[in-house]
Tab-separated table of C-alpha atoms and ligand atoms in Angstrom:
chain	number	residue	atom	x	y	z
A	107	MET	CA	-11.020	-3.902	-22.394
A	108	ALA	CA	-11.451	-2.984	-18.773
A	109	VAL	CA	-8.840	-1.976	-16.192
A	110	ASP	CA	-8.966	-4.175	-13.092
A	111	LEU	CA	-7.967	-2.698	-9.738
A	112	LEU	CA	-6.158	-4.308	-6.842
A	113	LEU	CA	-6.536	-2.475	-3.518
A	114	GLY	CA	-5.618	-3.027	0.131
A	115	LEU	CA	-8.724	-2.889	2.305
A	116	GLN	CA	-7.121	-2.373	5.732
A	117	TRP	CA	-4.194	-0.272	6.985
A	118	GLY	CA	-1.777	-1.432	4.303
A	119	ASP	CA	0.635	-4.415	4.073
A	120	GLU	CA	-2.206	-6.784	3.182
A	121	GLY	CA	0.016	-8.615	0.626
A	122	LYS	CA	-0.716	-6.511	-2.490
A	123	GLY	CA	2.783	-7.052	-3.904
A	124	LYS	CA	2.500	-10.849	-3.701
A	125	ILE	CA	-0.876	-10.915	-5.443
A	126	VAL	CA	-0.005	-8.446	-8.180
A	127	ASP	CA	2.950	-10.683	-8.933
A	128	VAL	CA	0.711	-13.775	-8.996
A	129	LEU	CA	-1.836	-12.080	-11.243
A	130	THR	CA	0.581	-10.436	-13.703
A	131	GLN	CA	0.667	-13.460	-15.986
A	132	LYS	CA	-2.953	-12.587	-16.906
A	133	TYR	CA	-2.168	-8.927	-17.675
A	134	ASP	CA	-0.261	-6.893	-20.264
A	135	VAL	CA	0.184	-3.740	-18.169
A	136	ILE	CA	0.579	-3.193	-14.425
A	137	ALA	CA	0.105	0.408	-13.307
A	138	ARG	CA	0.804	1.911	-9.870
A	139	PHE	CA	-1.557	4.797	-9.244
A	140	GLN	CA	-0.713	6.514	-5.952
A	141	GLY	CA	1.592	6.642	-2.978
A	142	GLY	CA	5.356	6.508	-3.171
A	143	PRO	CA	8.225	4.963	-1.325
A	144	ASN	CA	6.160	4.816	1.881
A	145	ALA	CA	4.940	1.548	0.307
A	146	GLY	CA	6.838	-1.721	0.701
A	147	HIS	CA	5.497	-4.489	-1.481
A	148	THR	CA	7.028	-7.906	-0.869
A	149	LEU	CA	7.272	-10.684	-3.434
A	150	GLU	CA	8.748	-14.103	-2.846
A	151	PHE	CA	9.639	-16.758	-5.344
A	152	ASP	CA	12.526	-19.185	-6.033
A	153	GLY	CA	13.607	-18.708	-2.444
A	154	ILE	CA	14.276	-14.992	-2.877
A	155	LYS	CA	12.412	-12.120	-1.234
A	156	HIS	CA	12.110	-8.837	-3.083
A	157	VAL	CA	10.729	-5.557	-1.665
A	158	LEU	CA	9.497	-2.910	-4.077
A	159	HIS	CA	8.715	0.683	-3.108
A	160	THR	CA	8.061	2.648	-6.307
A	161	ILE	CA	8.259	0.075	-9.045
A	162	PRO	CA	5.058	-1.898	-9.785
A	163	SER	CA	4.966	-5.525	-8.667
A	164	GLY	CA	4.651	-6.875	-12.215
A	165	ILE	CA	8.318	-6.102	-12.908
A	166	PHE	CA	9.521	-9.707	-12.709
A	167	HIS	CA	7.348	-10.847	-15.653
A	168	PRO	CA	9.168	-10.322	-18.939
A	169	SER	CA	6.013	-9.777	-20.989
A	170	ALA	CA	4.385	-7.064	-18.822
A	171	ILE	CA	4.847	-3.315	-19.084
A	172	ASN	CA	4.923	-1.572	-15.751
A	173	VAL	CA	3.654	1.987	-15.460
A	174	VAL	CA	4.408	4.413	-12.629
A	175	GLY	CA	1.321	6.618	-12.913
A	176	ASN	CA	0.783	10.340	-12.477
A	177	GLY	CA	-0.709	9.865	-9.009
A	178	VAL	CA	2.560	8.442	-7.682
A	179	VAL	CA	5.265	10.527	-5.918
A	180	ILE	CA	8.780	9.473	-6.811
A	181	ASP	CA	11.928	9.899	-4.764
A	182	PRO	CA	14.649	9.629	-7.454
A	183	ILE	CA	17.179	8.457	-4.853
A	184	ILE	CA	15.037	5.550	-3.637
A	185	PHE	CA	14.012	4.775	-7.229
A	186	LYS	CA	17.702	4.539	-8.191
A	187	LYS	CA	18.404	2.155	-5.316
A	188	GLU	CA	15.510	-0.004	-6.389
A	189	VAL	CA	16.620	-0.098	-9.998
A	190	ASP	CA	20.250	-0.855	-9.037
A	191	GLU	CA	19.054	-3.740	-6.803
A	192	LEU	CA	16.816	-5.129	-9.558
A	193	ALA	CA	19.691	-5.025	-12.054
A	194	LYS	CA	20.923	-8.244	-10.401
A	195	TYR	CA	17.802	-10.051	-11.637
A	196	ILE	CA	16.521	-8.052	-14.630
A	197	SER	CA	18.838	-7.009	-17.423
A	198	ASN	CA	16.276	-5.036	-19.524
A	199	ILE	CA	14.359	-3.101	-16.925
A	200	LYS	CA	14.105	-0.029	-19.204
A	201	GLU	CA	12.039	-2.108	-21.631
A	202	ARG	CA	9.583	-3.102	-18.909
A	203	LEU	CA	9.122	0.169	-17.040
A	204	VAL	CA	7.671	3.547	-18.064
A	205	ILE	CA	7.095	6.572	-15.910
A	206	SER	CA	4.454	9.293	-16.086
A	207	ARG	CA	5.778	12.793	-16.735
A	208	LYS	CA	3.034	14.045	-14.416
A	209	ALA	CA	4.227	12.081	-11.365
A	210	HIS	CA	5.555	14.432	-8.698
A	211	LEU	CA	9.112	14.419	-7.396
A	212	ILE	CA	10.059	13.998	-3.758
A	213	LEU	CA	12.943	16.408	-2.998
A	214	PRO	CA	15.412	15.800	-0.161
A	215	THR	CA	13.861	18.796	1.552
A	216	HIS	CA	10.392	17.163	1.437
A	217	ARG	CA	11.854	14.406	3.587
A	218	LEU	CA	13.307	16.989	5.980
A	219	LEU	CA	9.974	18.738	6.216
A	220	ASP	CA	8.255	15.399	6.955
A	221	ALA	CA	10.760	14.784	9.790
A	222	ALA	CA	10.286	18.334	11.168
A	223	SER	CA	6.521	18.082	11.022
A	224	GLU	CA	6.501	14.713	12.852
A	225	ALA	CA	9.007	15.879	15.464
A	226	SER	CA	6.989	19.024	16.146
A	227	LYS	CA	3.865	16.934	16.772
A	228	GLY	CA	5.488	14.991	19.668
A	229	LYS	CA	3.171	12.303	20.955
A	230	ALA	CA	0.501	13.248	18.400
A	231	LYS	CA	2.735	12.272	15.461
A	232	ILE	CA	1.207	10.372	12.518
A	233	GLY	CA	3.892	7.704	12.606
A	234	SER	CA	4.821	8.588	9.023
A	235	THR	CA	7.381	6.508	7.138
A	236	LEU	CA	9.309	9.846	6.835
A	237	LYS	CA	9.692	9.438	3.092
A	238	GLY	CA	8.418	13.002	2.386
A	239	ILE	CA	4.999	11.826	1.180
A	240	GLY	CA	2.867	14.437	2.991
A	241	PRO	CA	5.004	17.467	2.036
A	242	THR	CA	5.230	16.324	-1.585
A	243	TYR	CA	1.441	15.940	-1.966
A	244	MET	CA	1.034	19.276	-0.206
A	245	ASP	CA	3.241	20.935	-2.844
A	246	LYS	CA	1.230	19.128	-5.541
A	247	THR	CA	-2.126	20.390	-4.326
A	248	GLY	CA	-0.602	23.759	-3.405
A	249	ARG	CA	0.614	23.968	-7.045
A	250	ASN	CA	4.279	24.325	-6.133
A	251	GLY	CA	5.507	20.820	-6.931
A	252	LEU	CA	8.085	19.590	-9.406
A	253	ARG	CA	7.093	16.817	-11.791
A	254	VAL	CA	9.077	14.115	-13.582
A	255	GLY	CA	8.452	15.964	-16.866
A	256	ASP	CA	10.259	19.007	-15.466
A	257	ILE	CA	13.609	17.163	-15.436
A	258	GLU	CA	13.520	17.342	-19.241
A	259	LEU	CA	13.374	21.149	-19.113
A	260	ASN	CA	16.511	23.347	-19.410
A	261	ASP	CA	15.674	25.336	-16.320
A	262	PHE	CA	15.053	22.330	-14.052
A	263	GLU	CA	17.947	23.238	-11.702
A	264	GLU	CA	16.570	26.675	-11.229
A	265	ARG	CA	13.094	25.383	-10.525
A	266	TYR	CA	14.606	22.938	-8.081
A	267	ARG	CA	16.574	25.699	-6.317
A	268	ASN	CA	13.527	27.911	-5.935
A	269	LEU	CA	11.509	25.160	-4.302
A	270	ALA	CA	14.381	23.862	-2.146
A	271	ASN	CA	15.035	27.428	-0.879
A	272	LYS	CA	11.431	27.782	0.069
A	273	HIS	CA	11.601	24.471	1.947
A	274	VAL	CA	14.756	25.526	3.833
A	275	GLU	CA	12.920	28.732	4.870
A	276	MET	CA	9.942	26.658	6.035
A	277	LEU	CA	12.247	24.331	8.037
A	278	SER	CA	13.565	27.289	9.975
A	279	HIS	CA	10.051	27.939	11.289
A	280	TYR	CA	9.770	24.552	12.980
A	281	ASN	CA	10.908	24.630	16.580
A	282	VAL	CA	12.781	21.324	16.243
A	283	ASP	CA	16.371	20.388	15.628
A	284	ILE	CA	16.730	18.627	12.278
A	285	GLN	CA	20.365	18.133	11.301
A	286	TYR	CA	21.099	17.975	7.580
A	287	ASN	CA	23.782	18.521	4.982
A	288	LEU	CA	21.937	19.865	2.013
A	289	ALA	CA	24.909	19.776	-0.388
A	290	GLU	CA	25.362	16.054	0.228
A	291	LEU	CA	21.630	15.373	-0.181
A	292	GLU	CA	21.576	17.341	-3.390
A	293	SER	CA	24.569	15.649	-4.920
A	294	GLU	CA	22.818	12.280	-4.388
A	295	PHE	CA	19.561	13.715	-5.701
A	296	PHE	CA	21.008	15.055	-8.949
A	297	GLU	CA	22.890	11.856	-9.572
A	298	ALA	CA	19.568	9.988	-9.279
A	299	ILE	CA	17.829	12.528	-11.514
A	300	ALA	CA	20.404	11.815	-14.216
A	301	GLN	CA	19.553	8.184	-14.045
A	302	LEU	CA	15.780	8.802	-14.009
A	303	LYS	CA	16.220	10.831	-17.225
A	304	THR	CA	17.433	7.711	-19.047
A	305	PHE	CA	14.060	5.919	-18.498
A	306	SER	CA	11.007	6.212	-20.776
A	307	LEU	CA	9.181	9.248	-19.452
A	308	ILE	CA	5.731	9.199	-20.995
A	309	ASP	CA	2.242	10.713	-21.033
A	310	SER	CA	0.892	7.677	-19.254
A	311	GLU	CA	-2.813	8.631	-19.499
A	312	GLU	CA	-2.496	8.526	-23.316
A	313	TYR	CA	-0.462	5.316	-23.151
A	314	LEU	CA	-3.098	3.631	-21.036
A	315	TYR	CA	-5.964	4.929	-23.194
A	316	GLN	CA	-4.333	3.428	-26.266
A	317	ALA	CA	-3.596	0.162	-24.406
A	318	ILE	CA	-7.228	-0.156	-23.329
A	319	LYS	CA	-8.369	0.652	-26.893
A	320	ALA	CA	-6.054	-2.012	-28.308
A	321	GLY	CA	-7.645	-4.591	-26.015
A	322	LYS	CA	-4.699	-4.881	-23.640
A	323	LYS	CA	-5.377	-6.090	-20.113
A	324	VAL	CA	-4.438	-3.561	-17.430
A	325	LEU	CA	-4.152	-4.140	-13.678
A	326	ALA	CA	-3.928	-1.027	-11.446
A	327	GLU	CA	-1.871	-1.613	-8.330
A	328	GLY	CA	-2.765	0.314	-5.192
A	329	ALA	CA	-0.468	1.164	-2.318
A	330	GLN	CA	-1.326	1.544	1.362
A	331	GLY	CA	-4.862	0.549	2.331
A	332	SER	CA	-8.405	1.930	2.360
A	333	LEU	CA	-8.218	2.982	6.053
A	334	LEU	CA	-5.206	5.133	5.221
A	335	ASP	CA	-7.146	6.988	2.480
A	336	ILE	CA	-6.842	10.788	2.820
A	337	ASP	CA	-10.659	11.190	2.641
A	338	PHE	CA	-12.063	7.974	4.050
A	339	GLY	CA	-9.317	6.702	6.340
A	340	THR	CA	-8.805	7.339	10.033
A	341	TYR	CA	-7.874	11.004	9.525
A	342	PRO	CA	-5.434	12.537	10.473
A	343	PHE	CA	-3.658	9.166	10.901
A	344	VAL	CA	-3.673	8.463	7.179
A	345	THR	CA	-1.440	8.923	4.166
A	346	SER	CA	-1.816	11.829	1.741
A	347	SER	CA	-3.397	10.117	-1.258
A	348	ASN	CA	-6.652	8.391	-2.229
A	349	THR	CA	-5.927	4.728	-1.795
A	350	THR	CA	-9.487	3.696	-2.686
A	351	ALA	CA	-10.856	2.844	-6.132
A	352	ALA	CA	-11.418	6.474	-7.172
A	353	GLY	CA	-7.667	7.107	-6.731
A	354	ALA	CA	-6.985	4.757	-9.646
A	355	CYS	CA	-9.042	7.004	-11.985
A	356	THR	CA	-7.246	10.189	-10.974
A	357	GLY	CA	-3.877	8.511	-10.456
A	358	LEU	CA	-3.813	7.027	-13.939
A	359	GLY	CA	-6.239	9.114	-15.975
A	360	VAL	CA	-8.491	6.142	-16.534
A	361	ALA	CA	-12.273	6.877	-16.808
A	362	PRO	CA	-14.616	5.157	-14.323
A	363	CYS	CA	-16.426	3.435	-17.204
A	364	HIS	CA	-13.223	1.542	-17.975
A	365	ILE	CA	-12.921	-0.022	-14.523
A	366	GLY	CA	-13.737	-3.765	-14.474
A	367	GLU	CA	-13.036	-6.027	-11.496
A	368	VAL	CA	-12.049	-4.498	-8.155
A	369	PHE	CA	-9.929	-6.971	-6.182
A	370	GLY	CA	-9.937	-6.170	-2.475
A	371	ILE	CA	-7.098	-7.703	-0.428
A	372	PHE	CA	-7.292	-8.252	3.319
A	373	LYS	CA	-5.411	-10.173	5.934
A	374	ALA	CA	-7.370	-12.860	7.855
A	375	TYR	CA	-6.697	-10.630	10.861
A	376	THR	CA	-5.766	-6.934	11.105
A	377	THR	CA	-2.501	-5.036	11.376
A	378	ARG	CA	-1.543	-1.401	11.511
A	379	VAL	CA	1.832	0.346	11.639
A	380	GLY	CA	2.207	3.905	12.877
A	381	SER	CA	-0.219	5.806	15.121
A	382	GLY	CA	-4.000	6.011	15.053
A	383	PRO	CA	-7.093	4.200	16.253
A	384	PHE	CA	-7.385	0.420	15.871
A	385	PRO	CA	-10.525	-0.897	17.645
A	386	THR	CA	-9.647	-4.635	17.488
A	387	GLU	CA	-6.014	-4.243	18.493
A	388	LEU	CA	-4.721	-6.943	20.860
A	389	PHE	CA	-2.257	-6.131	23.638
A	390	ASP	CA	-2.004	-9.688	24.909
A	391	GLU	CA	-0.138	-12.846	24.022
A	392	ILE	CA	-2.556	-13.549	21.083
A	393	GLY	CA	-1.507	-10.224	19.452
A	394	GLU	CA	2.139	-11.073	20.168
A	395	LYS	CA	1.672	-14.494	18.578
A	396	MET	CA	0.208	-12.899	15.445
A	397	THR	CA	3.187	-10.514	15.264
A	398	GLN	CA	5.705	-13.326	15.576
A	399	ILE	CA	4.047	-15.966	13.380
A	400	GLY	CA	2.986	-13.417	10.764
A	401	ARG	CA	6.452	-11.741	10.944
A	402	GLU	CA	4.628	-8.463	11.257
A	403	PHE	CA	7.483	-6.030	10.840
A	404	GLY	CA	7.267	-3.249	8.242
A	405	ALA	CA	8.789	-3.823	4.777
A	406	THR	CA	9.813	-0.147	4.496
A	407	THR	CA	10.735	0.893	8.044
A	408	GLY	CA	11.118	-2.411	9.912
A	409	ARG	CA	8.729	-1.152	12.571
A	410	ARG	CA	6.645	-3.678	14.520
A	411	ARG	CA	3.109	-3.841	13.203
A	412	ARG	CA	0.258	-3.727	15.689
A	413	CYS	CA	-2.021	-6.794	15.423
A	414	GLY	CA	-5.600	-7.627	16.203
A	415	TRP	CA	-8.667	-9.592	15.127
A	416	LEU	CA	-10.448	-9.017	11.843
A	417	ASP	CA	-12.750	-5.988	11.934
A	418	LEU	CA	-15.713	-6.615	9.637
A	419	VAL	CA	-17.251	-3.183	10.333
A	420	ALA	CA	-14.162	-1.492	8.911
A	421	LEU	CA	-13.739	-4.091	6.155
A	422	LYS	CA	-17.333	-3.685	5.002
A	423	TYR	CA	-16.793	0.077	4.819
A	424	ALA	CA	-13.732	-0.403	2.640
A	425	VAL	CA	-15.635	-2.862	0.358
A	426	GLN	CA	-18.447	-0.275	-0.059
A	427	ILE	CA	-16.223	2.741	-0.785
A	428	SER	CA	-14.377	0.970	-3.593
A	429	GLY	CA	-17.142	-1.288	-4.927
A	430	VAL	CA	-15.049	-4.423	-4.406
A	431	THR	CA	-16.161	-7.273	-6.649
A	432	GLN	CA	-13.803	-9.998	-5.421
A	433	LEU	CA	-12.075	-10.512	-2.099
A	434	MET	CA	-8.692	-12.099	-1.516
A	435	MET	CA	-7.822	-13.319	1.943
A	436	MET	CA	-4.160	-13.245	2.907
A	437	LYS	CA	-2.075	-14.890	5.656
A	438	ALA	CA	-4.753	-17.464	6.563
A	439	ASP	CA	-1.794	-19.687	7.652
A	440	VAL	CA	-0.948	-17.245	10.458
A	441	LEU	CA	-4.246	-18.050	12.212
A	442	SER	CA	-3.449	-21.788	12.545
A	443	GLY	CA	-3.074	-22.881	16.142
A	444	PHE	CA	-5.557	-20.594	17.853
A	445	ASP	CA	-8.348	-22.400	19.808
A	446	THR	CA	-10.808	-19.630	19.042
A	447	ILE	CA	-10.868	-17.071	16.223
A	448	LYS	CA	-12.727	-13.861	16.972
A	449	VAL	CA	-14.140	-11.491	14.374
A	450	CYS	CA	-15.605	-8.064	15.142
A	451	THR	CA	-19.082	-7.820	13.595
A	452	SER	CA	-20.354	-4.633	15.225
A	453	TYR	CA	-19.342	-1.829	17.552
A	454	SER	CA	-20.820	-0.589	20.753
A	455	TYR	CA	-20.903	3.167	20.115
A	456	GLN	CA	-22.377	5.676	22.502
A	457	GLY	CA	-24.553	2.998	24.128
A	458	GLU	CA	-25.823	1.712	20.821
A	459	GLU	CA	-24.795	-1.319	18.722
A	460	ILE	CA	-23.851	-0.213	15.226
A	461	THR	CA	-22.532	-1.986	12.109
A	462	HIS	CA	-21.285	1.058	10.163
A	463	LEU	CA	-18.003	2.855	10.652
A	464	PRO	CA	-18.692	6.043	12.689
A	465	TYR	CA	-16.817	9.349	12.393
A	466	ASN	CA	-14.820	8.661	15.472
A	467	ILE	CA	-13.386	5.202	16.211
A	468	GLU	CA	-11.064	6.113	19.024
A	469	GLU	CA	-10.949	3.700	21.965
A	470	GLN	CA	-13.110	5.908	24.157
A	471	ASN	CA	-15.942	5.906	21.604
A	472	VAL	CA	-15.959	2.388	20.249
A	473	THR	CA	-15.897	-1.049	21.774
A	474	PRO	CA	-15.764	-3.976	19.324
A	475	ILE	CA	-18.380	-6.719	19.641
A	476	TYR	CA	-17.073	-10.088	18.593
A	477	THR	CA	-18.431	-13.326	17.167
A	478	GLU	CA	-16.338	-16.316	18.222
A	479	MET	CA	-15.540	-19.172	15.897
A	480	LYS	CA	-13.677	-22.432	16.355
A	481	GLY	CA	-10.061	-22.331	15.299
A	482	TRP	CA	-7.973	-25.006	13.571
A	483	LYS	CA	-4.566	-26.519	14.287
A	484	GLN	CA	-3.479	-27.734	10.873
A	485	ASP	CA	-0.514	-26.181	9.033
A	486	LEU	CA	-1.874	-24.676	5.806
A	487	THR	CA	1.345	-23.710	4.070
A	488	SER	CA	1.535	-26.642	1.644
A	489	ILE	CA	-2.211	-26.942	0.867
A	490	LYS	CA	-2.930	-26.438	-2.829
A	491	GLN	CA	-6.679	-27.100	-3.102
A	492	TYR	CA	-9.453	-25.032	-1.566
A	493	GLU	CA	-11.360	-28.131	-0.471
A	494	GLN	CA	-8.356	-29.363	1.521
A	495	LEU	CA	-8.468	-26.389	3.851
A	496	PRO	CA	-9.657	-27.265	7.390
A	497	LYS	CA	-13.440	-27.168	7.817
A	498	GLU	CA	-13.184	-24.463	10.511
A	499	LEU	CA	-11.375	-22.182	8.071
A	500	LEU	CA	-13.997	-22.916	5.392
A	501	SER	CA	-16.680	-21.915	7.916
A	502	TYR	CA	-14.706	-18.709	8.688
A	503	ILE	CA	-14.518	-17.876	4.959
A	504	GLU	CA	-18.222	-18.594	4.476
A	505	PHE	CA	-19.063	-16.395	7.424
A	506	LEU	CA	-17.069	-13.498	6.031
A	507	GLU	CA	-18.563	-13.843	2.552
A	508	LYS	CA	-22.077	-13.758	3.980
A	509	ASN	CA	-21.306	-10.664	6.048
A	510	LEU	CA	-19.431	-8.799	3.352
A	511	GLU	CA	-21.716	-9.933	0.467
A	512	VAL	CA	-18.711	-10.404	-1.838
A	513	PRO	CA	-17.062	-13.732	-2.803
A	514	ILE	CA	-13.572	-14.625	-1.537
A	515	THR	CA	-11.898	-15.933	-4.669
A	516	LEU	CA	-8.323	-16.349	-3.428
A	517	VAL	CA	-6.834	-17.615	-0.177
A	518	SER	CA	-3.130	-17.067	0.503
A	519	VAL	CA	-1.395	-19.577	2.794
A	520	GLY	CA	2.208	-18.383	2.732
A	521	PRO	CA	4.478	-15.600	1.355
A	522	ASP	CA	5.632	-17.513	-1.718
A	523	ARG	CA	4.040	-17.119	-5.137
A	524	THR	CA	3.067	-20.764	-5.091
A	525	GLN	CA	1.314	-20.616	-1.742
A	526	THR	CA	-1.841	-19.234	-3.335
A	527	ILE	CA	-5.141	-21.026	-3.623
A	528	LEU	CA	-7.511	-19.820	-6.353
A	529	ARG	CA	-11.130	-20.887	-6.138
B	865	GDP	P1	1.922	-5.088	0.724
B	865	GDP	O1	2.458	-3.788	1.193
B	865	GDP	O2	0.426	-5.112	0.717
B	865	GDP	O3	2.481	-5.556	-0.542
B	865	GDP	O4	2.321	-6.180	1.831
B	865	GDP	P2	3.793	-6.262	2.577
B	865	GDP	O5	4.748	-6.876	1.592
B	865	GDP	O6	4.206	-4.991	3.186
B	865	GDP	O7	3.460	-7.247	3.737
B	865	GDP	C1	2.949	-8.504	3.581
B	865	GDP	C2	3.933	-9.503	4.242
B	865	GDP	O8	3.292	-10.755	4.403
B	865	GDP	C3	5.142	-9.765	3.411
B	865	GDP	O9	6.239	-10.051	4.243
B	865	GDP	C4	4.742	-11.006	2.594
B	865	GDP	O10	5.853	-11.787	2.193
B	865	GDP	C5	3.938	-11.737	3.606
B	865	GDP	N1	2.812	-12.550	3.045
B	865	GDP	C6	2.021	-12.331	1.999
B	865	GDP	N2	1.051	-13.272	1.901
B	865	GDP	C7	1.269	-14.121	2.934
B	865	GDP	C8	0.595	-15.303	3.404
B	865	GDP	O11	-0.419	-15.721	2.887
B	865	GDP	N3	1.106	-15.880	4.509
B	865	GDP	C9	2.192	-15.424	5.157
B	865	GDP	N4	2.638	-16.058	6.248
B	865	GDP	N5	2.892	-14.336	4.740
B	865	GDP	C10	2.389	-13.667	3.652
B	866	IMO	P1	1.993	-0.484	1.704
B	866	IMO	O1	1.778	-0.033	0.245
B	866	IMO	C1	1.365	0.298	5.947
B	866	IMO	C2	1.257	4.463	7.178
B	866	IMO	C3	2.409	4.949	8.063
B	866	IMO	C4	1.724	6.026	8.835
B	866	IMO	C5	0.775	6.645	7.791
B	866	IMO	C6	1.315	7.892	7.090
B	866	IMO	O2	3.261	-1.220	1.919
B	866	IMO	O3	0.784	-1.194	2.186
B	866	IMO	P2	3.202	8.370	5.283
B	866	IMO	O4	4.590	7.825	5.175
B	866	IMO	O5	2.344	8.058	4.115
B	866	IMO	O6	3.193	9.786	5.671
B	866	IMO	O7	2.613	7.580	6.585
B	866	IMO	O8	0.531	5.627	6.832
B	866	IMO	N1	1.683	3.844	5.895
B	866	IMO	C7	1.618	2.529	5.670
B	866	IMO	N2	1.316	1.516	6.486
B	866	IMO	N3	1.643	0.071	4.616
B	866	IMO	C8	1.959	1.072	3.812
B	866	IMO	O9	2.158	0.889	2.479
B	866	IMO	C9	1.986	2.368	4.310
B	866	IMO	N4	2.300	3.590	3.812
B	866	IMO	C10	2.113	4.490	4.771
B	866	IMO	O10	2.881	3.918	8.893
B	866	IMO	O11	0.937	5.499	9.835
B	867	MG	MG1	3.786	-3.014	2.641
């Protein structure tokens, strides 16, 4: 049986959490493959909103096993908070959740290093979520990191101390003032480690191999979005992991030949939180309207998300990099009420019109070229059938499918589980 992938195709926050939750009924295993608590995945059902950071979005379905894969970085403190919050709704979380021994640990000092690095960059800062993601992946690739499996070793505290000491030394080299009380941070950290130890810590690549062999259906859940990918995103304004399809293979130990469908999720417009280029960004009342109607404020940091029209040049690039087989369009309801909908179909780049994503998409290099389409006024939030969507939206969808050469098989018209139209 194949492993299907679900990936964000823009700059994150496309609605991955909602769709993983919707799709989980069709799967036996949901596996997160990269990122960490920089992610905020929102699920809404029965009038309650849940935000998950580390735990896969299949956790509310009693029959699914949720795997935190080796490619994920875990902050035990945030993980503990998530688990404690979920205890209100799920009594047997330990039966539904397993964690890779090879996932790396975010130490309190990783968070401090993240803060110091950002502060030292001044205006050029990445706009990181400050969860310690970059420093933790740096320690992973630098071969200094601590892994979940290490907490089972007798000398874990010593290993921790060696790495934390090194971080404190590194912090002293930054010319910025970061205030911290390490003893307090460590007490919280070790309390959370004690709780993490009580979970099923497994060799998840073996677990997934056996699951696939036994014919189980696996859905891999991505975090962030394709344009935040460390290799293919808008570097350096990216995160520190591979958010594209290949990241699922390395982040779970699943061979490429086992990948089946690749679901690519995108908003009907574009958002971005943090710094970095964004060619179709709107600075006018239309962008403001998108922010307000779409409630575009970060699920992890509460920061206002920048908004703009859909960028098909960037979206096509993301579709290509990951071999997307089905597209899912989110937040179509937010576009109701605009007289005209614009979609960027090419860029003017160094005096030429291009339809591929160039190396440099900063404002001074790229001007988006738009196709204008007629908008619609109708409220979409209670529509259940695809055919009942306004004809202008159907034309928009058809236009996107033609341009991207991939079918749009799901349209989302509201944050709730039930506000999902499958074609
Ligand atoms: P993720 O990181 O990709 O899981 O996305 P986030 O949860 O960070 O952000 C998506 C936001 O949009 C959340 O607040 C969702 O509840 C909300 N959302 C998801 N789908 C829809 C939709 O179709 N319409 C509207 N209005 N909101 C949606
Ligand atoms: P989900 O999974 C949106 C952005 C940050 C910053 C950059 C680097 O909810 O879609 P990092 O904390 O990784 O060092 O930040 O990436 N970023 C996200 N933006 N959604 C996310 O996750 C993000 N995770 C990181 O805003 O610009
Ligand atoms: Mg999010």
